Amino acid sequence: MSLHLLLKSLLRRKVVTLLLLVQLALTLALLVNSLLLAGQTRDKLNEPTGLDLPHILQVQLKPTTTDLRAQPLLGDLLERQLAAVRTLPGVKAVAYANQGPVRQGGNQGNLYDPNDEARTNVPSIPAYIVSPDFFAALGLKLLEGQLPQTAVPLDGEVRSPMVLTRSLAEKIFPNRSAVGLDTSYAPVAAVVEDFFGHLMATEIMYNRIQVAPLLGVDWGYALLINTEPSATENIRQQLPDLLRQIDPNIEIFYIRTLKEQHQRLYSNEFGLATLLGILSGLMLLVAMVSSYSNAHFHALKQQQEIGIKRALGASKQLIFLELLSENWLTTALGALLGVAAALALNKMLASVISLNALSWWLPLLVSLVLLVCVTVATWYPARIATSVSPATATKTL
């Protein structure tokens, strides 16, 4: 059957065809974006972090009294907490920090080479104030220099030396060693391997660390604990009671592994991808049912016409192909509308969450899936229609 005759056949049932086109377009738009979001979320969850996520615990807490939130009582509290946690079986290292890694955002600032500010300025870098064991607590590999072994106050006459991650050091001091060079904030003492910092940073692997006392913790602080793999859960369960025994005037917000923290960062994307996936599956099922019903009803209405064609010598295969061709054309038109709908939905979602632009192959792949599903749904009605004999189909003429 020619394209003109196929279009003419579809136009004879305008309302049904239009509704089916809209349904197919919406199905394709949802499928494309749910697959894109699911793939993007999977890639983010599997991206390298530079950290042993399952076996590093982060305790987020805050003293409940004003005196404990500032020096000197704060320093004494931190030392007692670190000493107590070190006694737990399975603890490899523990450190305090003004904030933990693997976060949405937090305390950040810029950094640059004073001799080349215009080119090297990085506007948003997580700034960690930590105890000396921070690097052991995160299992970070030293690449250059020497890690600071003592805490140097940030407000002292001597500037507290800074440790940079590899990618940040290469950005600010390309093609040369950063160790011993000065930055806009402090001299560089060492360079360590990259690790996942903050999503809102200029780059997630850009981090700067200073070993210094915490001057105040009105917003709380973190304890980072590197554990033996077999002891992680046992240590987690003991921590609340242990920390409250040291001083009951603390509020523990949460105790999580960095893996749990990492998963929480992308929970919105994962939840939305799951929701869109469920809706897409339901829409695909409804589209198949609608295609089946449309093909079955259309075949019944054309029964006499099919009988006449058979009587005039048309083969079953030709009739079968004609019936499928109508549904293939409907699917193709619906897919074209669906591509436009998918692009519009992609822009809407990108304004709410971080979502990549559509790749050309994804709508094509989903269109093929849609075509296969519609073919499966309409195969049986088309097969039934071709099985009717010419005598039966034309007996009322």
mmCIF file of C-alpha atoms in Angstrom:
data_model
loop_
_atom_site.group_PDB
_atom_site.id
_atom_site.type_symbol
_atom_site.label_atom_id
_atom_site.label_comp_id
_atom_site.label_asym_id
_atom_site.label_seq_id
_atom_site.Cartn_x
_atom_site.Cartn_y
_atom_site.Cartn_z
ATOM 1 C CA MET A 1 0.000 0.000 0.000
ATOM 2 C CA SER A 2 1.305 3.469 -0.907
ATOM 3 C CA LEU A 3 2.040 6.152 1.670
ATOM 4 C CA HIS A 4 -0.850 8.230 0.316
ATOM 5 C CA LEU A 5 -3.339 5.418 0.892
ATOM 6 C CA LEU A 6 -1.936 4.746 4.377
ATOM 7 C CA LEU A 7 -2.366 8.407 5.329
ATOM 8 C CA LYS A 8 -5.855 8.415 3.861
ATOM 9 C CA SER A 9 -6.739 5.378 5.953
ATOM 10 C CA LEU A 10 -5.470 7.086 9.121
ATOM 11 C CA LEU A 11 -7.384 10.288 8.356
ATOM 12 C CA ARG A 12 -10.645 8.343 8.187
ATOM 13 C CA ARG A 13 -10.383 7.977 11.982
ATOM 14 C CA LYS A 14 -8.838 11.321 12.908
ATOM 15 C CA VAL A 15 -9.686 11.400 16.619
ATOM 16 C CA VAL A 16 -8.440 7.883 17.353
ATOM 17 C CA THR A 17 -5.263 8.469 15.354
ATOM 18 C CA LEU A 18 -4.591 11.810 17.057
ATOM 19 C CA LEU A 19 -5.023 10.338 20.534
ATOM 20 C CA LEU A 20 -2.727 7.448 19.670
ATOM 21 C CA LEU A 21 -0.089 9.849 18.310
ATOM 22 C CA VAL A 22 -0.175 11.912 21.506
ATOM 23 C CA GLN A 23 0.103 8.767 23.603
ATOM 24 C CA LEU A 24 3.064 7.469 21.607
ATOM 25 C CA ALA A 25 4.792 10.873 21.747
ATOM 26 C CA LEU A 26 4.433 11.151 25.525
ATOM 27 C CA THR A 27 5.613 7.570 25.966
ATOM 28 C CA LEU A 28 8.749 8.219 23.930
ATOM 29 C CA ALA A 29 9.468 11.497 25.759
ATOM 30 C CA LEU A 30 9.209 9.821 29.172
ATOM 31 C CA LEU A 31 11.230 6.782 28.106
ATOM 32 C CA VAL A 32 14.045 8.841 26.613
ATOM 33 C CA ASN A 33 14.461 11.115 29.622
ATOM 34 C CA SER A 34 14.079 8.337 32.197
ATOM 35 C CA LEU A 35 16.800 6.310 30.439
ATOM 36 C CA LEU A 36 19.024 9.381 30.224
ATOM 37 C CA LEU A 37 18.538 10.212 33.906
ATOM 38 C CA ALA A 38 18.993 6.599 35.018
ATOM 39 C CA GLY A 39 22.208 6.266 33.021
ATOM 40 C CA GLN A 40 23.530 9.583 34.279
ATOM 41 C CA THR A 41 22.757 8.685 37.914
ATOM 42 C CA ARG A 42 24.407 5.279 37.500
ATOM 43 C CA ASP A 43 27.523 6.912 36.055
ATOM 44 C CA LYS A 44 27.698 9.375 38.947
ATOM 45 C CA LEU A 45 27.341 6.631 41.539
ATOM 46 C CA ASN A 46 30.115 4.648 39.829
ATOM 47 C CA GLU A 47 32.493 7.560 39.277
ATOM 48 C CA PRO A 48 35.882 7.376 41.050
ATOM 49 C CA THR A 49 35.959 9.170 44.406
ATOM 50 C CA GLY A 50 39.486 8.414 45.580
ATOM 51 C CA LEU A 51 38.034 7.171 48.876
ATOM 52 C CA ASP A 52 37.203 3.829 50.455
ATOM 53 C CA LEU A 53 33.566 4.872 50.786
ATOM 54 C CA PRO A 54 32.094 1.811 52.566
ATOM 55 C CA HIS A 55 34.673 1.770 55.368
ATOM 56 C CA ILE A 56 35.010 5.447 56.299
ATOM 57 C CA LEU A 57 32.512 6.711 58.859
ATOM 58 C CA GLN A 58 31.517 10.347 59.179
ATOM 59 C CA VAL A 59 30.018 11.572 62.457
ATOM 60 C CA GLN A 60 28.377 14.988 62.210
ATOM 61 C CA LEU A 61 27.926 16.582 65.632
ATOM 62 C CA LYS A 62 27.831 19.844 67.552
ATOM 63 C CA PRO A 63 28.292 20.842 71.210
ATOM 64 C CA THR A 64 25.059 22.083 72.762
ATOM 65 C CA THR A 65 26.692 24.645 75.067
ATOM 66 C CA THR A 66 28.309 27.873 73.913
ATOM 67 C CA ASP A 67 31.544 27.336 75.864
ATOM 68 C CA LEU A 68 32.183 23.975 74.215
ATOM 69 C CA ARG A 69 31.903 25.519 70.745
ATOM 70 C CA ALA A 70 35.021 27.645 71.152
ATOM 71 C CA GLN A 71 38.586 27.315 72.387
ATOM 72 C CA PRO A 72 39.966 26.261 74.815
ATOM 73 C CA LEU A 73 37.161 23.880 75.852
ATOM 74 C CA LEU A 74 36.554 22.857 72.249
ATOM 75 C CA GLY A 75 40.161 21.749 71.838
ATOM 76 C CA ASP A 76 39.997 19.673 74.996
ATOM 77 C CA LEU A 77 36.714 18.064 73.882
ATOM 78 C CA LEU A 78 38.145 17.146 70.485
ATOM 79 C CA GLU A 79 41.263 15.578 71.987
ATOM 80 C CA ARG A 80 39.184 13.472 74.371
ATOM 81 C CA GLN A 81 36.863 12.354 71.572
ATOM 82 C CA LEU A 82 39.732 11.396 69.264
ATOM 83 C CA ALA A 83 41.525 9.508 72.031
ATOM 84 C CA ALA A 84 38.387 7.560 72.944
ATOM 85 C CA VAL A 85 37.545 6.611 69.358
ATOM 86 C CA ARG A 86 41.105 5.367 68.775
ATOM 87 C CA THR A 87 40.598 2.772 71.530
ATOM 88 C CA LEU A 88 37.764 1.049 69.638
ATOM 89 C CA PRO A 89 38.818 -2.244 68.009
ATOM 90 C CA GLY A 90 39.000 -1.914 64.228
ATOM 91 C CA VAL A 91 39.696 1.845 64.113
ATOM 92 C CA LYS A 92 42.630 2.555 61.781
ATOM 93 C CA ALA A 93 42.610 6.357 62.051
ATOM 94 C CA VAL A 94 40.341 9.149 63.269
ATOM 95 C CA ALA A 95 40.437 12.901 62.695
ATOM 96 C CA TYR A 96 38.309 15.974 63.174
ATOM 97 C CA ALA A 97 37.401 18.361 60.365
ATOM 98 C CA ASN A 98 35.297 21.477 60.010
ATOM 99 C CA GLN A 99 33.419 19.597 57.281
ATOM 100 C CA GLY A 100 33.488 16.210 55.638
ATOM 101 C CA PRO A 101 34.048 15.246 52.001
ATOM 102 C CA VAL A 102 31.376 13.882 49.643
ATOM 103 C CA ARG A 103 28.937 16.733 50.233
ATOM 104 C CA GLN A 104 26.671 19.015 48.244
ATOM 105 C CA GLY A 105 28.430 22.137 49.488
ATOM 106 C CA GLY A 106 29.963 23.766 52.534
ATOM 107 C CA ASN A 107 32.822 26.050 53.514
ATOM 108 C CA GLN A 108 34.498 27.106 50.265
ATOM 109 C CA GLY A 109 36.762 29.833 48.961
ATOM 110 C CA ASN A 110 38.913 30.802 46.020
ATOM 111 C CA LEU A 111 42.621 30.147 45.492
ATOM 112 C CA TYR A 112 45.192 31.290 42.947
ATOM 113 C CA ASP A 113 48.857 31.817 42.193
ATOM 114 C CA PRO A 114 49.679 35.382 43.344
ATOM 115 C CA ASN A 115 51.930 35.780 40.305
ATOM 116 C CA ASP A 116 49.179 34.853 37.821
ATOM 117 C CA GLU A 117 45.790 35.540 39.380
ATOM 118 C CA ALA A 118 43.854 36.089 36.145
ATOM 119 C CA ARG A 119 44.676 32.663 34.716
ATOM 120 C CA THR A 120 44.925 30.514 37.840
ATOM 121 C CA ASN A 121 42.071 31.789 40.020
ATOM 122 C CA VAL A 122 39.730 28.949 41.003
ATOM 123 C CA PRO A 123 36.578 30.511 42.500
ATOM 124 C CA SER A 124 35.110 27.703 44.582
ATOM 125 C CA ILE A 125 37.237 25.181 46.490
ATOM 126 C CA PRO A 126 36.292 23.299 49.686
ATOM 127 C CA ALA A 127 38.466 24.532 52.565
ATOM 128 C CA TYR A 128 39.119 21.849 55.191
ATOM 129 C CA ILE A 129 40.474 22.638 58.658
ATOM 130 C CA VAL A 130 41.584 19.319 60.096
ATOM 131 C CA SER A 131 43.711 17.410 62.575
ATOM 132 C CA PRO A 132 46.965 15.751 61.400
ATOM 133 C CA ASP A 133 45.365 12.303 61.027
ATOM 134 C CA PHE A 134 42.867 13.575 58.422
ATOM 135 C CA PHE A 135 44.916 12.122 55.564
ATOM 136 C CA ALA A 136 45.130 8.704 57.218
ATOM 137 C CA ALA A 137 41.424 8.829 58.066
ATOM 138 C CA LEU A 138 40.585 9.279 54.378
ATOM 139 C CA GLY A 139 43.340 6.942 53.201
ATOM 140 C CA LEU A 140 44.887 9.628 50.984
ATOM 141 C CA LYS A 141 48.138 8.901 49.171
ATOM 142 C CA LEU A 142 50.927 11.458 49.494
ATOM 143 C CA LEU A 143 52.290 12.432 46.067
ATOM 144 C CA GLU A 144 54.725 15.255 46.886
ATOM 145 C CA GLY A 145 56.108 17.093 49.868
ATOM 146 C CA GLN A 146 55.567 16.380 53.540
ATOM 147 C CA LEU A 147 52.252 16.303 55.363
ATOM 148 C CA PRO A 148 51.937 18.728 58.304
ATOM 149 C CA GLN A 149 52.311 16.869 61.607
ATOM 150 C CA THR A 150 51.217 19.609 64.004
ATOM 151 C CA ALA A 151 48.237 21.938 64.017
ATOM 152 C CA VAL A 152 49.192 25.554 63.267
ATOM 153 C CA PRO A 153 46.532 28.142 64.254
ATOM 154 C CA LEU A 154 44.985 29.987 61.332
ATOM 155 C CA ASP A 155 45.074 33.280 63.242
ATOM 156 C CA GLY A 156 48.747 32.973 64.239
ATOM 157 C CA GLU A 157 51.727 34.935 62.996
ATOM 158 C CA VAL A 158 52.953 31.940 60.985
ATOM 159 C CA ARG A 159 50.641 30.908 58.169
ATOM 160 C CA SER A 160 49.343 27.356 58.415
ATOM 161 C CA PRO A 161 50.739 25.428 55.389
ATOM 162 C CA MET A 162 48.285 24.034 52.887
ATOM 163 C CA VAL A 163 47.868 20.637 51.267
ATOM 164 C CA LEU A 164 46.343 20.518 47.775
ATOM 165 C CA THR A 165 44.838 17.682 45.805
ATOM 166 C CA ARG A 166 46.663 16.730 42.618
ATOM 167 C CA SER A 167 44.190 18.202 40.106
ATOM 168 C CA LEU A 168 44.025 21.522 41.970
ATOM 169 C CA ALA A 169 47.816 21.746 42.184
ATOM 170 C CA GLU A 170 48.071 21.097 38.431
ATOM 171 C CA LYS A 171 45.463 23.759 37.744
ATOM 172 C CA ILE A 172 47.162 26.503 39.779
ATOM 173 C CA PHE A 173 50.775 25.473 39.109
ATOM 174 C CA PRO A 174 50.785 23.711 35.716
ATOM 175 C CA ASN A 175 53.902 21.858 34.572
ATOM 176 C CA ARG A 176 55.762 22.353 37.856
ATOM 177 C CA SER A 177 55.801 21.127 41.423
ATOM 178 C CA ALA A 178 53.502 23.045 43.763
ATOM 179 C CA VAL A 179 55.430 22.123 46.925
ATOM 180 C CA GLY A 180 57.060 25.176 48.507
ATOM 181 C CA LEU A 181 55.224 27.643 46.276
ATOM 182 C CA ASP A 182 52.969 30.322 47.698
ATOM 183 C CA THR A 183 49.255 30.685 47.045
ATOM 184 C CA SER A 184 46.862 33.525 47.738
ATOM 185 C CA TYR A 185 46.118 31.937 51.105
ATOM 186 C CA ALA A 186 49.119 29.921 52.351
ATOM 187 C CA PRO A 187 52.249 28.113 51.127
ATOM 188 C CA VAL A 188 51.886 24.585 49.778
ATOM 189 C CA ALA A 189 53.405 21.883 51.979
ATOM 190 C CA ALA A 190 52.268 18.777 50.106
ATOM 191 C CA VAL A 191 50.143 17.356 47.317
ATOM 192 C CA VAL A 192 47.870 14.349 47.832
ATOM 193 C CA GLU A 193 45.806 12.214 45.489
ATOM 194 C CA ASP A 194 42.416 13.544 44.372
ATOM 195 C CA PHE A 195 39.288 12.789 46.380
ATOM 196 C CA PHE A 196 35.599 13.669 46.066
ATOM 197 C CA GLY A 197 34.941 16.994 47.779
ATOM 198 C CA HIS A 198 31.827 19.059 47.097
ATOM 199 C CA LEU A 199 29.389 18.923 44.212
ATOM 200 C CA MET A 200 29.065 22.715 44.254
ATOM 201 C CA ALA A 201 32.821 23.256 43.937
ATOM 202 C CA THR A 202 34.399 24.339 40.664
ATOM 203 C CA GLU A 203 35.531 20.720 40.249
ATOM 204 C CA ILE A 204 34.600 17.918 42.624
ATOM 205 C CA MET A 205 38.239 16.811 42.931
ATOM 206 C CA TYR A 206 39.531 20.281 43.868
ATOM 207 C CA ASN A 207 40.285 20.384 47.617
ATOM 208 C CA ARG A 208 42.544 22.370 49.928
ATOM 209 C CA ILE A 209 43.407 21.248 53.460
ATOM 210 C CA GLN A 210 45.046 22.963 56.412
ATOM 211 C CA VAL A 211 46.048 21.235 59.640
ATOM 212 C CA ALA A 212 44.883 23.675 62.298
ATOM 213 C CA PRO A 213 42.782 23.881 65.476
ATOM 214 C CA LEU A 214 39.080 24.533 65.038
ATOM 215 C CA LEU A 215 38.461 28.032 66.391
ATOM 216 C CA GLY A 216 34.687 27.665 66.571
ATOM 217 C CA VAL A 217 32.030 25.131 65.637
ATOM 218 C CA ASP A 218 28.719 26.990 65.774
ATOM 219 C CA TRP A 219 27.701 25.040 62.670
ATOM 220 C CA GLY A 220 29.072 21.748 63.972
ATOM 221 C CA TYR A 221 32.031 19.633 62.902
ATOM 222 C CA ALA A 222 32.812 16.138 61.648
ATOM 223 C CA LEU A 223 34.733 13.161 62.956
ATOM 224 C CA LEU A 224 36.124 10.985 60.157
ATOM 225 C CA ILE A 225 36.946 7.392 61.089
ATOM 226 C CA ASN A 226 38.794 4.911 58.882
ATOM 227 C CA THR A 227 37.827 1.374 59.910
ATOM 228 C CA GLU A 228 38.717 -2.206 59.201
ATOM 229 C CA PRO A 229 36.149 -3.620 56.728
ATOM 230 C CA SER A 230 34.830 -6.159 59.226
ATOM 231 C CA ALA A 231 34.455 -3.620 62.041
ATOM 232 C CA THR A 232 32.584 -0.743 60.377
ATOM 233 C CA GLU A 233 29.078 -1.580 61.598
ATOM 234 C CA ASN A 234 30.223 -2.525 65.089
ATOM 235 C CA ILE A 235 32.068 0.788 65.459
ATOM 236 C CA ARG A 236 29.063 2.705 64.157
ATOM 237 C CA GLN A 237 26.833 1.168 66.830
ATOM 238 C CA GLN A 238 29.271 1.985 69.648
ATOM 239 C CA LEU A 239 29.936 5.608 68.702
ATOM 240 C CA PRO A 240 26.789 7.340 70.069
ATOM 241 C CA ASP A 241 27.193 5.998 73.612
ATOM 242 C CA LEU A 242 30.960 6.467 73.559
ATOM 243 C CA LEU A 243 30.774 10.117 72.487
ATOM 244 C CA ARG A 244 28.064 10.931 75.027
ATOM 245 C CA GLN A 245 30.105 9.305 77.794
ATOM 246 C CA ILE A 246 32.959 11.689 77.003
ATOM 247 C CA ASP A 247 30.626 14.678 77.249
ATOM 248 C CA PRO A 248 26.812 14.528 77.208
ATOM 249 C CA ASN A 249 26.544 18.115 75.982
ATOM 250 C CA ILE A 250 26.705 17.189 72.320
ATOM 251 C CA GLU A 251 24.134 16.690 69.585
ATOM 252 C CA ILE A 252 24.858 13.910 67.095
ATOM 253 C CA PHE A 253 23.148 14.684 63.794
ATOM 254 C CA TYR A 254 24.071 11.478 61.983
ATOM 255 C CA ILE A 255 26.629 8.692 61.638
ATOM 256 C CA ARG A 256 27.042 7.496 58.041
ATOM 257 C CA THR A 257 29.528 5.756 55.862
ATOM 258 C CA LEU A 258 30.787 7.888 53.008
ATOM 259 C CA LYS A 259 29.110 5.417 50.669
ATOM 260 C CA GLU A 260 25.737 6.263 52.213
ATOM 261 C CA GLN A 261 26.622 9.938 51.974
ATOM 262 C CA HIS A 262 27.524 9.496 48.309
ATOM 263 C CA GLN A 263 24.215 7.789 47.564
ATOM 264 C CA ARG A 264 22.268 10.532 49.346
ATOM 265 C CA LEU A 265 23.879 13.146 47.102
ATOM 266 C CA TYR A 266 22.121 11.624 44.106
ATOM 267 C CA SER A 267 18.933 10.470 45.841
ATOM 268 C CA ASN A 268 16.789 13.080 44.057
ATOM 269 C CA GLU A 269 18.042 12.024 40.631
ATOM 270 C CA PHE A 270 17.675 8.348 41.518
ATOM 271 C CA GLY A 271 14.134 8.853 42.826
ATOM 272 C CA LEU A 272 13.095 10.873 39.786
ATOM 273 C CA ALA A 273 14.657 8.317 37.438
ATOM 274 C CA THR A 274 12.728 5.547 39.217
ATOM 275 C CA LEU A 275 9.471 7.503 39.016
ATOM 276 C CA LEU A 276 9.944 8.316 35.338
ATOM 277 C CA GLY A 277 10.877 4.694 34.674
ATOM 278 C CA ILE A 278 7.667 3.439 36.298
ATOM 279 C CA LEU A 279 5.573 6.004 34.424
ATOM 280 C CA SER A 280 7.331 5.114 31.178
ATOM 281 C CA GLY A 281 6.653 1.421 31.710
ATOM 282 C CA LEU A 282 2.981 2.099 32.394
ATOM 283 C CA MET A 283 2.732 4.422 29.394
ATOM 284 C CA LEU A 284 4.370 1.794 27.188
ATOM 285 C CA LEU A 285 1.905 -0.816 28.423
ATOM 286 C CA VAL A 286 -1.038 1.514 27.776
ATOM 287 C CA ALA A 287 0.338 2.327 24.319
ATOM 288 C CA MET A 288 0.521 -1.382 23.492
ATOM 289 C CA VAL A 289 -3.042 -1.943 24.713
ATOM 290 C CA SER A 290 -4.250 1.070 22.715
ATOM 291 C CA SER A 291 -2.432 -0.124 19.599
ATOM 292 C CA TYR A 292 -3.943 -3.576 20.024
ATOM 293 C CA SER A 293 -7.462 -2.172 20.463
ATOM 294 C CA ASN A 294 -7.083 0.202 17.539
ATOM 295 C CA ALA A 295 -5.759 -2.527 15.237
ATOM 296 C CA HIS A 296 -8.438 -4.997 16.320
ATOM 297 C CA PHE A 297 -11.305 -2.515 15.861
ATOM 298 C CA HIS A 298 -9.931 -1.306 12.529
ATOM 299 C CA ALA A 299 -9.530 -4.886 11.275
ATOM 300 C CA LEU A 300 -13.162 -5.669 12.149
ATOM 301 C CA LYS A 301 -14.391 -2.586 10.295
ATOM 302 C CA GLN A 302 -12.304 -3.518 7.259
ATOM 303 C CA GLN A 303 -13.367 -7.149 7.242
ATOM 304 C CA GLN A 304 -15.455 -6.820 4.072
ATOM 305 C CA GLU A 305 -12.750 -4.777 2.340
ATOM 306 C CA ILE A 306 -10.183 -7.407 3.280
ATOM 307 C CA GLY A 307 -12.471 -10.145 1.937
ATOM 308 C CA ILE A 308 -12.837 -8.351 -1.385
ATOM 309 C CA LYS A 309 -9.076 -7.919 -1.663
ATOM 310 C CA ARG A 310 -8.608 -11.600 -0.921
ATOM 311 C CA ALA A 311 -11.220 -12.517 -3.543
ATOM 312 C CA LEU A 312 -9.369 -10.365 -6.073
ATOM 313 C CA GLY A 313 -6.165 -12.274 -5.426
ATOM 314 C CA ALA A 314 -4.427 -10.408 -2.598
ATOM 315 C CA SER A 315 -2.372 -12.776 -0.475
ATOM 316 C CA LYS A 316 -2.582 -13.111 3.309
ATOM 317 C CA GLN A 317 0.958 -11.814 3.601
ATOM 318 C CA LEU A 318 0.104 -8.647 1.647
ATOM 319 C CA ILE A 319 -2.991 -7.944 3.775
ATOM 320 C CA PHE A 320 -0.997 -8.649 6.941
ATOM 321 C CA LEU A 321 1.750 -6.263 5.828
ATOM 322 C CA GLU A 322 -0.786 -3.527 4.999
ATOM 323 C CA LEU A 323 -2.333 -3.722 8.468
ATOM 324 C CA LEU A 324 1.071 -3.605 10.133
ATOM 325 C CA SER A 325 2.176 -0.753 7.859
ATOM 326 C CA GLU A 326 -0.607 1.472 9.178
ATOM 327 C CA ASN A 327 0.608 0.929 12.730
ATOM 328 C CA TRP A 328 4.235 1.425 11.704
ATOM 329 C CA LEU A 329 3.318 4.750 10.107
ATOM 330 C CA THR A 330 1.398 5.790 13.216
ATOM 331 C CA THR A 331 4.378 4.854 15.372
ATOM 332 C CA ALA A 332 6.791 6.771 13.126
ATOM 333 C CA LEU A 333 4.640 9.911 13.268
ATOM 334 C CA GLY A 334 4.247 9.518 17.025
ATOM 335 C CA ALA A 335 8.015 9.110 17.372
ATOM 336 C CA LEU A 336 8.640 12.345 15.462
ATOM 337 C CA LEU A 337 6.304 14.190 17.813
ATOM 338 C CA GLY A 338 7.925 12.344 20.706
ATOM 339 C CA VAL A 339 11.397 13.631 19.830
ATOM 340 C CA ALA A 340 10.115 17.207 20.091
ATOM 341 C CA ALA A 341 8.352 16.355 23.361
ATOM 342 C CA ALA A 342 11.511 14.667 24.693
ATOM 343 C CA LEU A 343 13.608 17.760 23.955
ATOM 344 C CA ALA A 344 11.056 19.987 25.697
ATOM 345 C CA LEU A 345 10.888 17.677 28.734
ATOM 346 C CA ASN A 346 14.687 17.505 28.837
ATOM 347 C CA LYS A 347 14.923 21.297 29.066
ATOM 348 C CA MET A 348 12.269 21.402 31.794
ATOM 349 C CA LEU A 349 14.060 18.767 33.873
ATOM 350 C CA ALA A 350 17.451 20.427 33.312
ATOM 351 C CA SER A 351 16.089 23.609 34.913
ATOM 352 C CA VAL A 352 15.320 21.654 38.102
ATOM 353 C CA ILE A 353 18.117 19.061 38.320
ATOM 354 C CA SER A 354 21.466 18.469 36.666
ATOM 355 C CA LEU A 355 20.649 16.649 33.426
ATOM 356 C CA ASN A 356 22.722 16.191 30.295
ATOM 357 C CA ALA A 357 21.449 17.097 26.851
ATOM 358 C CA LEU A 358 19.958 14.317 24.746
ATOM 359 C CA SER A 359 22.238 12.294 22.511
ATOM 360 C CA TRP A 360 20.972 11.663 18.985
ATOM 361 C CA TRP A 361 21.051 7.877 19.368
ATOM 362 C CA LEU A 362 18.814 7.715 22.445
ATOM 363 C CA PRO A 363 15.540 8.867 20.767
ATOM 364 C CA LEU A 364 16.383 6.577 17.835
ATOM 365 C CA LEU A 365 16.877 3.602 20.153
ATOM 366 C CA VAL A 366 13.640 4.286 22.047
ATOM 367 C CA SER A 367 11.778 4.727 18.743
ATOM 368 C CA LEU A 368 12.932 1.256 17.685
ATOM 369 C CA VAL A 369 11.802 -0.155 21.044
ATOM 370 C CA LEU A 370 8.443 1.555 20.592
ATOM 371 C CA LEU A 371 8.153 0.158 17.063
ATOM 372 C CA VAL A 372 8.861 -3.377 18.278
ATOM 373 C CA CYS A 373 6.311 -3.075 21.101
ATOM 374 C CA VAL A 374 3.613 -1.735 18.767
ATOM 375 C CA THR A 375 4.369 -4.499 16.253
ATOM 376 C CA VAL A 376 4.002 -7.139 18.965
ATOM 377 C CA ALA A 377 0.741 -5.550 20.129
ATOM 378 C CA THR A 378 -0.800 -5.399 16.633
ATOM 379 C CA TRP A 379 0.490 -8.711 15.314
ATOM 380 C CA TYR A 380 -2.359 -10.805 16.701
ATOM 381 C CA PRO A 381 -5.274 -8.588 15.448
ATOM 382 C CA ALA A 382 -3.624 -8.395 12.018
ATOM 383 C CA ARG A 383 -3.138 -12.158 11.963
ATOM 384 C CA ILE A 384 -6.784 -12.764 12.879
ATOM 385 C CA ALA A 385 -7.964 -10.373 10.153
ATOM 386 C CA THR A 386 -6.026 -12.204 7.440
ATOM 387 C CA SER A 387 -7.367 -15.593 8.531
ATOM 388 C CA VAL A 388 -10.949 -14.677 7.538
ATOM 389 C CA SER A 389 -11.928 -16.332 4.247
ATOM 390 C CA PRO A 390 -13.256 -14.190 1.349
ATOM 391 C CA ALA A 391 -16.610 -16.000 1.462
ATOM 392 C CA THR A 392 -17.130 -15.223 5.152
ATOM 393 C CA ALA A 393 -15.982 -11.614 4.860
ATOM 394 C CA THR A 394 -18.281 -10.839 1.881
ATOM 395 C CA LYS A 395 -21.379 -12.855 2.774
ATOM 396 C CA THR A 396 -23.372 -9.718 3.691
ATOM 397 C CA LEU A 397 -22.707 -8.010 0.369
#
